[in-house]
PDB file of C-alpha atoms and ligand atoms in Angstrom:
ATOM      1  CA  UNK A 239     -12.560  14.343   6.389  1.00 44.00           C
ATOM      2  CA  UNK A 240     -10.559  17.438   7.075  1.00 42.00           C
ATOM      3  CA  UNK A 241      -9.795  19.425   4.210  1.00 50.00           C
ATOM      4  CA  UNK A 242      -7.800  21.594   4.851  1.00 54.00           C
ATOM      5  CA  UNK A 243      -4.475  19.826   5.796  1.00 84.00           C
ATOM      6  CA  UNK A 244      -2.106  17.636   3.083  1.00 96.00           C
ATOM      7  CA  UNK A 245      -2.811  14.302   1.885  1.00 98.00           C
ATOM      8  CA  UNK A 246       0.217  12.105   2.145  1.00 98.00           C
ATOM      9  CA  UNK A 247       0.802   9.692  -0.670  1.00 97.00           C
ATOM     10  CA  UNK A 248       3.629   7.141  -0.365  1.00 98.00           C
ATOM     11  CA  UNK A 249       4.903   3.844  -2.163  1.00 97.00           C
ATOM     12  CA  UNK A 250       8.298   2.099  -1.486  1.00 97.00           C
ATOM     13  CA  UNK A 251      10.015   2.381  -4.751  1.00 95.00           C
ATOM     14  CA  UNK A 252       9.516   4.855  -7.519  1.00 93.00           C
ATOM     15  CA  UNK A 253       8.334   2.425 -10.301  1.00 91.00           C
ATOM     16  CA  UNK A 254       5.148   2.362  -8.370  1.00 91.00           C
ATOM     17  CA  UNK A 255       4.241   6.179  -8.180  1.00 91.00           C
ATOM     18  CA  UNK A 256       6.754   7.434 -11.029  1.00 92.00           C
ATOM     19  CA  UNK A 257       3.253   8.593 -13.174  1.00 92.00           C
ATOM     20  CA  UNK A 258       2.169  10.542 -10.357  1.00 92.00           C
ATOM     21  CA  UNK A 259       5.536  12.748  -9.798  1.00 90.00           C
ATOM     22  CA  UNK A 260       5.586  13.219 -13.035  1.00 91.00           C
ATOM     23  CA  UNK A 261       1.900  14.462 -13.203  1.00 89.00           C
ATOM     24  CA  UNK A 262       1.886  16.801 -10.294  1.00 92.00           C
ATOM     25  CA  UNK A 263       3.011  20.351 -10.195  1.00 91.00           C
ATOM     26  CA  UNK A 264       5.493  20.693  -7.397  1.00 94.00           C
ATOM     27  CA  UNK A 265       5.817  23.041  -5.181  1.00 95.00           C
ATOM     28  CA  UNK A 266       8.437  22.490  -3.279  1.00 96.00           C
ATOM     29  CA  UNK A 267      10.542  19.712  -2.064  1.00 97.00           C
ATOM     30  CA  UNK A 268      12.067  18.941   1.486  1.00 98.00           C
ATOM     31  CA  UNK A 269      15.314  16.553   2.140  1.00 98.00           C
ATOM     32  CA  UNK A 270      14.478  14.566   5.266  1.00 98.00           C
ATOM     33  CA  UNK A 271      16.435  11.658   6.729  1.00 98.00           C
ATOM     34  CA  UNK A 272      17.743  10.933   3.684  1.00 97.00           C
ATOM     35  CA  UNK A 273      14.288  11.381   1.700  1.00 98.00           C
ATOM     36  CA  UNK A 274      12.606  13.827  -0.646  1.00 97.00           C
ATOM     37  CA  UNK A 275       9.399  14.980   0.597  1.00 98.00           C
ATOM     38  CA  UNK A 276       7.911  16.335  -2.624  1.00 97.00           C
ATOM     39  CA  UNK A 277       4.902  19.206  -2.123  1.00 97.00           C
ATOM     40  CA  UNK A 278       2.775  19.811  -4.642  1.00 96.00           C
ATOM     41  CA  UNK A 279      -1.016  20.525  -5.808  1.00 93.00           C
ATOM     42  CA  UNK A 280      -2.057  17.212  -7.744  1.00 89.00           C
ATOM     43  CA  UNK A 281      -5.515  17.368  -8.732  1.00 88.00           C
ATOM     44  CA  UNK A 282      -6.316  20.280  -6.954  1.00 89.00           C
ATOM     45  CA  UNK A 283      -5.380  18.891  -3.162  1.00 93.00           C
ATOM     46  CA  UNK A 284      -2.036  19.565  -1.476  1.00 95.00           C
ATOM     47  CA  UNK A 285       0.060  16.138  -1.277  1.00 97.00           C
ATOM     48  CA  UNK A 286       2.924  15.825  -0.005  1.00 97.00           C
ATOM     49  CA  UNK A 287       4.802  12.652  -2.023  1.00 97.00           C
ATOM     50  CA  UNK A 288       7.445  10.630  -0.618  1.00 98.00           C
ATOM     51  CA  UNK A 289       9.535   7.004  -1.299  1.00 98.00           C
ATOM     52  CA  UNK A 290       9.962   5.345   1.958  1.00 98.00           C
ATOM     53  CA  UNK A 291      12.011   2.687   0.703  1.00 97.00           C
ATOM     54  CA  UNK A 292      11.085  -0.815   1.510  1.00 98.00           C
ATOM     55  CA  UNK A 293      10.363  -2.686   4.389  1.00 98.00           C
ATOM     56  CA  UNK A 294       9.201  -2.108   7.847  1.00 98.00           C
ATOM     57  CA  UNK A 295      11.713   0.239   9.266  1.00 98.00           C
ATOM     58  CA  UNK A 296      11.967   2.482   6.572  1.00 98.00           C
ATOM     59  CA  UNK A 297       8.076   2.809   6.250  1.00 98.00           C
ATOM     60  CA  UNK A 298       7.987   3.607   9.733  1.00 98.00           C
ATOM     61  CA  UNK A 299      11.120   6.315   9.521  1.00 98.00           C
ATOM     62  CA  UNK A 300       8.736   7.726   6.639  1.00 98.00           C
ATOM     63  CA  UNK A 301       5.730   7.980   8.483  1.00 98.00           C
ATOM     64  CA  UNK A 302       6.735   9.534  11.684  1.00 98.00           C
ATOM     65  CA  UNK A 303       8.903  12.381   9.219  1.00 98.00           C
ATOM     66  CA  UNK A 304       5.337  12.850   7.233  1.00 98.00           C
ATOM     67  CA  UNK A 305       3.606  12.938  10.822  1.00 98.00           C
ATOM     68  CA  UNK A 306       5.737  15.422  12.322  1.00 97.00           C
ATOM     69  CA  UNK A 307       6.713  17.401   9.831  1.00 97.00           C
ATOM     70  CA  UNK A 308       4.340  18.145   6.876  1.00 97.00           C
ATOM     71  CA  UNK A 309       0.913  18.863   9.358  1.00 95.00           C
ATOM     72  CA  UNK A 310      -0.768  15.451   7.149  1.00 97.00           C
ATOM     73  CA  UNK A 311      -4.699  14.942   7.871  1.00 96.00           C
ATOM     74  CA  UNK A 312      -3.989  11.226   6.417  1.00 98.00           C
ATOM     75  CA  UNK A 313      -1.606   8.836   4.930  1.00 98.00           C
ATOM     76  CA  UNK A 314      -1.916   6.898   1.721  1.00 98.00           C
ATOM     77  CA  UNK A 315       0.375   4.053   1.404  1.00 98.00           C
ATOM     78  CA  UNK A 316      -0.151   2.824  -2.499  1.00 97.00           C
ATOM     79  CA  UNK A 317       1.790   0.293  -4.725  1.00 96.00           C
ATOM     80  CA  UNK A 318       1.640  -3.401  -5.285  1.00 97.00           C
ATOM     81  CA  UNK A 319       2.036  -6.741  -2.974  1.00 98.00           C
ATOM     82  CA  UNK A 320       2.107 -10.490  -3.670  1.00 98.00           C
ATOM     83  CA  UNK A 321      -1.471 -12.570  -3.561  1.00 98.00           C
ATOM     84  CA  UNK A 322      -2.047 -14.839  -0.353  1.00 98.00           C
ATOM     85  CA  UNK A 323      -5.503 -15.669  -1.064  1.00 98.00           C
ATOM     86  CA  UNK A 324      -6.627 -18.279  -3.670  1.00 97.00           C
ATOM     87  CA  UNK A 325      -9.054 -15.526  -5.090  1.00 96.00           C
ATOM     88  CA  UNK A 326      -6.719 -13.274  -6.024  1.00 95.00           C
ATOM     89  CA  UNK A 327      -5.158 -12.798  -9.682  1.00 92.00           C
ATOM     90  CA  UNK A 328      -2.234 -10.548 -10.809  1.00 91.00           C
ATOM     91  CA  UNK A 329      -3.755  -7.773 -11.958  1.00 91.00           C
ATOM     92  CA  UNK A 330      -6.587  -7.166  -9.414  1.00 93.00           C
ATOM     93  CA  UNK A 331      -6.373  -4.124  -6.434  1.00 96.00           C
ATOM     94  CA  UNK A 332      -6.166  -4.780  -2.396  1.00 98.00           C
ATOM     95  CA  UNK A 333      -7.946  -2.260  -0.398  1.00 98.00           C
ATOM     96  CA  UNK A 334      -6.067  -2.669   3.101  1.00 98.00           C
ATOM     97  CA  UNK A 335      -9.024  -2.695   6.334  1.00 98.00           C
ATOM     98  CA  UNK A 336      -6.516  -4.466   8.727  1.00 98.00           C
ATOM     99  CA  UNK A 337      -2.942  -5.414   8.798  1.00 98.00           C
ATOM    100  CA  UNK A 338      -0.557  -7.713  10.530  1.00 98.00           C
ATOM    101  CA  UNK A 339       2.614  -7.957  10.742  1.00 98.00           C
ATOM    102  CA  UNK A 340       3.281 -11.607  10.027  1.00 98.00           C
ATOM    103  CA  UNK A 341       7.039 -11.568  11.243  1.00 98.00           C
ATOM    104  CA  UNK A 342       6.393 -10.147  14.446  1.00 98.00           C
ATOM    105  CA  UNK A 343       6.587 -13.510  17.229  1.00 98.00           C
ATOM    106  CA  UNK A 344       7.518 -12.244  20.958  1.00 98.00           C
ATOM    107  CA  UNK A 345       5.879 -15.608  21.800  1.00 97.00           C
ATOM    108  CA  UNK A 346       5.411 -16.936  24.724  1.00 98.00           C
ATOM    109  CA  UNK A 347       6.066 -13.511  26.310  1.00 97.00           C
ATOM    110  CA  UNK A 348       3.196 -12.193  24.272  1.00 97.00           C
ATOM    111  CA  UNK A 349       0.574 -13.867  21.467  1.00 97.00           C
ATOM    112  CA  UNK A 350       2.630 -14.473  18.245  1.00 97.00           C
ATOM    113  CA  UNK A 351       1.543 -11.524  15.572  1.00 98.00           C
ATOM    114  CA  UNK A 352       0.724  -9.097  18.345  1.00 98.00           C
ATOM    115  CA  UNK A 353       3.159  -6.039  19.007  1.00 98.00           C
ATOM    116  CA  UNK A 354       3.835  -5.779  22.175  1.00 98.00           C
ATOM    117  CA  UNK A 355       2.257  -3.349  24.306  1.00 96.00           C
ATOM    118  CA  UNK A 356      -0.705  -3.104  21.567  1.00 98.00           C
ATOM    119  CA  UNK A 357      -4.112  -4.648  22.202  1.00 96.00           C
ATOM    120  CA  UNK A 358      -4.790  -7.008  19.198  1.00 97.00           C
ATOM    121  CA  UNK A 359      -2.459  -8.598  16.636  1.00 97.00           C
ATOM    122  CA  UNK A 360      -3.808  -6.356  13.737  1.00 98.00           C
ATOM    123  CA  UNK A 361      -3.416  -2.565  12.881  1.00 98.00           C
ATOM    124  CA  UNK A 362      -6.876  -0.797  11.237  1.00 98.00           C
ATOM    125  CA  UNK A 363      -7.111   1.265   8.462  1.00 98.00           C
ATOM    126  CA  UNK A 364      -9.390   4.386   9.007  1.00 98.00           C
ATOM    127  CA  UNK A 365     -12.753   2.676   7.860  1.00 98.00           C
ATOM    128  CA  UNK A 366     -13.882   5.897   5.551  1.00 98.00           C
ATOM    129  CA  UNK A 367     -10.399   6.028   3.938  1.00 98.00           C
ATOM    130  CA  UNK A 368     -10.701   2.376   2.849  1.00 98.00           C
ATOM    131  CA  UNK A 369     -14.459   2.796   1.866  1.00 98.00           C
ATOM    132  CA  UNK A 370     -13.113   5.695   0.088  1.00 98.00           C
ATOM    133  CA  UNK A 371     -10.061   3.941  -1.561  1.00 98.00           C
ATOM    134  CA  UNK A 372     -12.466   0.669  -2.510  1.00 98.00           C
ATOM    135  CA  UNK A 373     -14.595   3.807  -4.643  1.00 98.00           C
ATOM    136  CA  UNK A 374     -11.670   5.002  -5.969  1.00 97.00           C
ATOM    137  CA  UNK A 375      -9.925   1.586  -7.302  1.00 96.00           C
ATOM    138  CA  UNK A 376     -13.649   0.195  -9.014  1.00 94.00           C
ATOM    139  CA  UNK A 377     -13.611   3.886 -10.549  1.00 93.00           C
ATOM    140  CA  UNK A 378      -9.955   3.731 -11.297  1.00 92.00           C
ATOM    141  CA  UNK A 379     -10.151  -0.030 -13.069  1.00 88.00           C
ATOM    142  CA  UNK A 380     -12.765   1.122 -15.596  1.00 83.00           C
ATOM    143  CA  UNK A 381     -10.567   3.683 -17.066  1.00 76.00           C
ATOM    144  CA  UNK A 382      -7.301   1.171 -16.996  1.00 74.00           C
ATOM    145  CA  UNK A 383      -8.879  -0.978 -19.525  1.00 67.00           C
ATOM    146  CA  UNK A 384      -8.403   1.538 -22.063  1.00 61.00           C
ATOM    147  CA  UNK A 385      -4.935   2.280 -20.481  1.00 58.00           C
ATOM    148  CA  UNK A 386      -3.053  -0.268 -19.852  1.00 57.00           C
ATOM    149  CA  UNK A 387      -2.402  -3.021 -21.840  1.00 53.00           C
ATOM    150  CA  UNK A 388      -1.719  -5.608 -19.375  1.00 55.00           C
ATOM    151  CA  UNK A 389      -3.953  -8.974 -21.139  1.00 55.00           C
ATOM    152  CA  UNK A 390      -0.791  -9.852 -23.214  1.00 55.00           C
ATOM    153  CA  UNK A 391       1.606  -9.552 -20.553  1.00 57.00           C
ATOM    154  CA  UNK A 392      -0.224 -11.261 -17.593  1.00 57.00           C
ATOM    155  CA  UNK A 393      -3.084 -13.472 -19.193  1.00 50.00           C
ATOM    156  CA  UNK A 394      -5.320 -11.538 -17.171  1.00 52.00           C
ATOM    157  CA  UNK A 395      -9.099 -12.130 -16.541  1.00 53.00           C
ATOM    158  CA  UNK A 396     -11.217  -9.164 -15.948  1.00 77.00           C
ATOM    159  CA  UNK A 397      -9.823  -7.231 -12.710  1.00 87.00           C
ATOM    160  CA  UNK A 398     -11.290  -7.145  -9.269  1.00 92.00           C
ATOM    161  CA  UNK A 399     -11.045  -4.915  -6.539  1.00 95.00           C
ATOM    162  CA  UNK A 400     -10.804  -6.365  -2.997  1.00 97.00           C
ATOM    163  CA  UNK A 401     -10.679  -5.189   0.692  1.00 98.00           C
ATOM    164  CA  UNK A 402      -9.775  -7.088   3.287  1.00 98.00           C
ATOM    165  CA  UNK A 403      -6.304  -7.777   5.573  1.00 98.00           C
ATOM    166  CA  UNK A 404      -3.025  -7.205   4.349  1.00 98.00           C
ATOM    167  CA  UNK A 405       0.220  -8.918   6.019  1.00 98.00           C
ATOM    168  CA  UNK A 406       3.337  -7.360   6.298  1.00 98.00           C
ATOM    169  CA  UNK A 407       7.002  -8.086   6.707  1.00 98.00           C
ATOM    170  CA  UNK A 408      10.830  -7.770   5.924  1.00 98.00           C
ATOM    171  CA  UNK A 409      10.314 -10.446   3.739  1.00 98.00           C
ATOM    172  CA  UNK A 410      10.024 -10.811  -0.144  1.00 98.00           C
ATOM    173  CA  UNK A 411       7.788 -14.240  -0.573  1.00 98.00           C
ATOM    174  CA  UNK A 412       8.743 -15.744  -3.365  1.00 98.00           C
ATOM    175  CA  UNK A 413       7.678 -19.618  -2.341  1.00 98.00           C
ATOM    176  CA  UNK A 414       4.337 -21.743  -2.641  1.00 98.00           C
ATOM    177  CA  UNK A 415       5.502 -23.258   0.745  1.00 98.00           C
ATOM    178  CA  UNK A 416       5.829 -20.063   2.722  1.00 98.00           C
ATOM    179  CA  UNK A 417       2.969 -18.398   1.239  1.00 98.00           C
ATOM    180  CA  UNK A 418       0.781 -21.512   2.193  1.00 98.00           C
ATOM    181  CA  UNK A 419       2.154 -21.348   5.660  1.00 98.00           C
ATOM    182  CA  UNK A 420       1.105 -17.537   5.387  1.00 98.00           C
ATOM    183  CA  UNK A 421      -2.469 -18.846   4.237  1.00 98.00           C
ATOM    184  CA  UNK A 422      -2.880 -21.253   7.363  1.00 98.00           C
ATOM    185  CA  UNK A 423      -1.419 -19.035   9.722  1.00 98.00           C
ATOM    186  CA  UNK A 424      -4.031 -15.982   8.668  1.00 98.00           C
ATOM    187  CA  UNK A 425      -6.429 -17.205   7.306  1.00 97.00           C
ATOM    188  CA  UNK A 426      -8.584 -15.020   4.711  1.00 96.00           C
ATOM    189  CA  UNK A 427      -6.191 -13.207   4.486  1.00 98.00           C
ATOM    190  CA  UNK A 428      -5.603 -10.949   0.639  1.00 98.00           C
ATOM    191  CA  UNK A 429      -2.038  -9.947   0.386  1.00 98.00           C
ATOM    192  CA  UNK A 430       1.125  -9.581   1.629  1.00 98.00           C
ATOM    193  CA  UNK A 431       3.828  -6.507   1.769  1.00 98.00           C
ATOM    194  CA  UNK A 432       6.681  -5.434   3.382  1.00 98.00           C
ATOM    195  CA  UNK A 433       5.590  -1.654   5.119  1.00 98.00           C
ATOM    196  CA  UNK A 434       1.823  -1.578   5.651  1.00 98.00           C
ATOM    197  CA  UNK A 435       1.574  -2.749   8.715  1.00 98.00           C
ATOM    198  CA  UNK A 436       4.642  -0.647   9.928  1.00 98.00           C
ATOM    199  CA  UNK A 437       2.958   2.542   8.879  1.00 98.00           C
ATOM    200  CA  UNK A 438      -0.717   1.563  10.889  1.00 98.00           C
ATOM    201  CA  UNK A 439       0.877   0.862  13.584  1.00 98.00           C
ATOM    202  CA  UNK A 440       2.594   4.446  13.469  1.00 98.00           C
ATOM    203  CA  UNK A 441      -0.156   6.242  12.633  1.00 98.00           C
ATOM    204  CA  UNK A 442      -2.118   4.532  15.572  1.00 98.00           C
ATOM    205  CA  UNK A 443       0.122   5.791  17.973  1.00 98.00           C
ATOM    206  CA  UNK A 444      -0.031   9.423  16.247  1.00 98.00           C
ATOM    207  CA  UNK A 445      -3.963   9.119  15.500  1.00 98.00           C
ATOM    208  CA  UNK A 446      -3.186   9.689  12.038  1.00 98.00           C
ATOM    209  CA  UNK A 447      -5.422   8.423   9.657  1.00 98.00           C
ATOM    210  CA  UNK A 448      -4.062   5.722   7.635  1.00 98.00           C
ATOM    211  CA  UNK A 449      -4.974   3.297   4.625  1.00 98.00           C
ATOM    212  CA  UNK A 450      -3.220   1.426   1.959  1.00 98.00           C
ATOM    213  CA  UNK A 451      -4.495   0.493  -1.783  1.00 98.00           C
ATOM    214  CA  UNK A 452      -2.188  -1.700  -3.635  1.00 97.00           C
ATOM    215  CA  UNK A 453      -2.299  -3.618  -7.201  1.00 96.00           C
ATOM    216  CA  UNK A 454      -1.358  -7.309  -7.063  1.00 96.00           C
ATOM    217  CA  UNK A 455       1.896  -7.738  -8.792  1.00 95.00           C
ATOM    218  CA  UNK A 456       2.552 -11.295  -8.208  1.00 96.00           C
ATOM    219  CA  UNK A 457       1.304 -14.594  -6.543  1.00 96.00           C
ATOM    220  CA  UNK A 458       3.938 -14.832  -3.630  1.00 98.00           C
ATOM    221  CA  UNK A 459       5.360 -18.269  -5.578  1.00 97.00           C
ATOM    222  CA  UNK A 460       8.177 -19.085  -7.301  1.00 96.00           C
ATOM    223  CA  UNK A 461       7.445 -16.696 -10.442  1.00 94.00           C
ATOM    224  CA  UNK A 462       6.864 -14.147  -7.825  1.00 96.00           C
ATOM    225  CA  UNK A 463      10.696 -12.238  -8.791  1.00 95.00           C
ATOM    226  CA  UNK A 464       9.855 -12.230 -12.316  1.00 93.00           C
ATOM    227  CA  UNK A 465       6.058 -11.283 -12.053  1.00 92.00           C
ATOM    228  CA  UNK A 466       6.958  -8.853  -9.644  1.00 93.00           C
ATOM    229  CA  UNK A 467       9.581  -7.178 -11.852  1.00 93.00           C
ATOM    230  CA  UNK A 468       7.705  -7.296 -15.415  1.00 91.00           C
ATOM    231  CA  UNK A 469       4.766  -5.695 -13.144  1.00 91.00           C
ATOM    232  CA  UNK A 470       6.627  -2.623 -11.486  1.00 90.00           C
ATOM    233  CA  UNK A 471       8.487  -1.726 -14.763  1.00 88.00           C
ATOM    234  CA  UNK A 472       4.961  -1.979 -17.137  1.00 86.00           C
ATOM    235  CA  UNK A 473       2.087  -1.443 -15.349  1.00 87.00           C
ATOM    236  CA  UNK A 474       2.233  -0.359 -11.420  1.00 90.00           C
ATOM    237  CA  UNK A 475       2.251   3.301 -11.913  1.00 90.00           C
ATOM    238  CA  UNK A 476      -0.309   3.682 -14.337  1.00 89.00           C
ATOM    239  CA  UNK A 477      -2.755   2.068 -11.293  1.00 90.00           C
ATOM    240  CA  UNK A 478      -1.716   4.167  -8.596  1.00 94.00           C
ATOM    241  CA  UNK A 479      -2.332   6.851 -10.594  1.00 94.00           C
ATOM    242  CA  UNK A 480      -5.619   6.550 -11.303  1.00 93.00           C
ATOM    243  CA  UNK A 481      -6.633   5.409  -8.630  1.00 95.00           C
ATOM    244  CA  UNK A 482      -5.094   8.249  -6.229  1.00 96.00           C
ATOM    245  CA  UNK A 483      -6.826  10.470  -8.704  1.00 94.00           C
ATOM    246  CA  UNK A 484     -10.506   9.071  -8.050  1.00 95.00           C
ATOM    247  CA  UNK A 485      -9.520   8.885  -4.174  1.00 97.00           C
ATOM    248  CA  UNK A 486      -8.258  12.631  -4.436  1.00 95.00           C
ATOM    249  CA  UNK A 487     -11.834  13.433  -5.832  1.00 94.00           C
ATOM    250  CA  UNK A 488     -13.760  11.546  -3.340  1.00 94.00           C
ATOM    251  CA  UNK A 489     -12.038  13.185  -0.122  1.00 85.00           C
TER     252      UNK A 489
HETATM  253  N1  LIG B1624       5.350  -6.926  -2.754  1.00 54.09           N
HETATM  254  C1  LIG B1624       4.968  -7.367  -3.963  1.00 54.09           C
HETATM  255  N2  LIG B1624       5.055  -8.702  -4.037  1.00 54.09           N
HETATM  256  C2  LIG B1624       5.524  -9.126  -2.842  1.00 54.09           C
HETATM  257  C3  LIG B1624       5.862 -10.385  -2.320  1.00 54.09           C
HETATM  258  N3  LIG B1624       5.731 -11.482  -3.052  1.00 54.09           N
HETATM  259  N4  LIG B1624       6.326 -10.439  -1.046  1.00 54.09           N
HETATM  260  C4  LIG B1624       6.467  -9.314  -0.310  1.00 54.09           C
HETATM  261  N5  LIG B1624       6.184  -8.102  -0.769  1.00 54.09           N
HETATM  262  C5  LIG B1624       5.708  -7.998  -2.026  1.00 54.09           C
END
């Protein structure tokens, strides 16, 4: 992987990367569109740090001010989504390889779930990144034992780490009913989010390479608002944060 341009490392809201801002020595910091660009050496790579708010525009505003702007070899989206598969707990970590945007339907013009003017109905992560990021969260989940005491709050089994397709859109699911549609409609699917997607699709068009880790915060039901909150306030940031420092030692 190139070395010798910045990493970018981005989450929606600050709950999910607050333990890395406030672990990195900053360099400098750069208001764009409304956003804070943070640079700064964090375990000895240049990053470049920013919140690009949720959903699918404002990940996409993000990544084309990261692309243009801050010379990036790579983009690493990082925070926490709501399970779609059966097999996934609270608790455990998604490793994005593809990801669809599960509210786009231009149908018939164009097959629902494809963007139009794109070739299939899923975005790609960069296949080393994700390799990369799957070595990084296994690493990363060893040391959270000892870090984070999440078996009281979540009745947690032992964690996993899984890789597979992430759905995104400008949606919250919070619903057994939705989420099962989301199950039928893709199936095998892990995980869904409101930005992945968004930012694949930009770095596509840019060539940028992409990929997304995130920690399951929730199972997309109707406990999803409280899960999701009790997760983001307690635990999120301690997982990004190791794992972006394994995946900063790997690339
Ligand atoms: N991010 C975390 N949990 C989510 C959910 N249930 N729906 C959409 N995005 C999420």
């Amino acid at each position: 992987m190139n070395q010798s341009k910045r990493i970018a490392i981005v989450a929606a809201l600050e709950d999910e990367i607050a333990q890395i801002l406030s672990n990195m020595t900053i360099t400098e910091s750069k208001l764009l569109a409304g956003r804070k660009f943070w640079l700064a050496v964090h375990h000895d790579r240049e990053v470049v740090v920013v919140l690009s708010g949720i959903g699918k525009v404002a990940a996409a505003i993000t990544t084309v001010c990261l692309i243009e702007n801050f010379e990036v070899s790579q983009i690493v989206y990082t925070g926490v989504a709501g399970a779609v598969s059966e097999a996934l707990n609270v608790g455990d970590i998604v490793v994005g390889t593809r990801f669809i945007q599960h509210d786009m339907d231009a149908s018939p013009l164009f097959p629902r779930f494809v963007v139009p003017g794109y070739p299939t109905h899923y975005f790609e992560a960069e296949p080393q990144l994700a390799m990369n990021l799957k070595e990084a969260s296994e690493k990363a989940l060893m040391g959270l034992a000892n870090v984070v005491r999440f078996d009281g709050l979540f009745k947690l089994r032992s964690a996993q780490v899984h890789s597979g397709t992430v759905l995104s859109g400008d949606q919250f699911i919070s619903s057994s009913s939705v989420r099962d549609r989301l199950r039928r409609e893709h199936p095998g699917a892990l995980a869904v989010e409101m930005e992945g997607a968004a930012v694949a699709q930009v770095c596509k068009d840019y060539g940028t390479q992409f990929g997304m880790v995130r920690t399951v915060s929730d199972s997309a039901e109707e406990q999803a608002e409280k899960d999701f909150s009790l997760f983001l306030s307690s635990v999120a940031s301690q997982y990004s944060a190791l794992i972006i420092k394994e995946y900063l030692k790997l690339c």
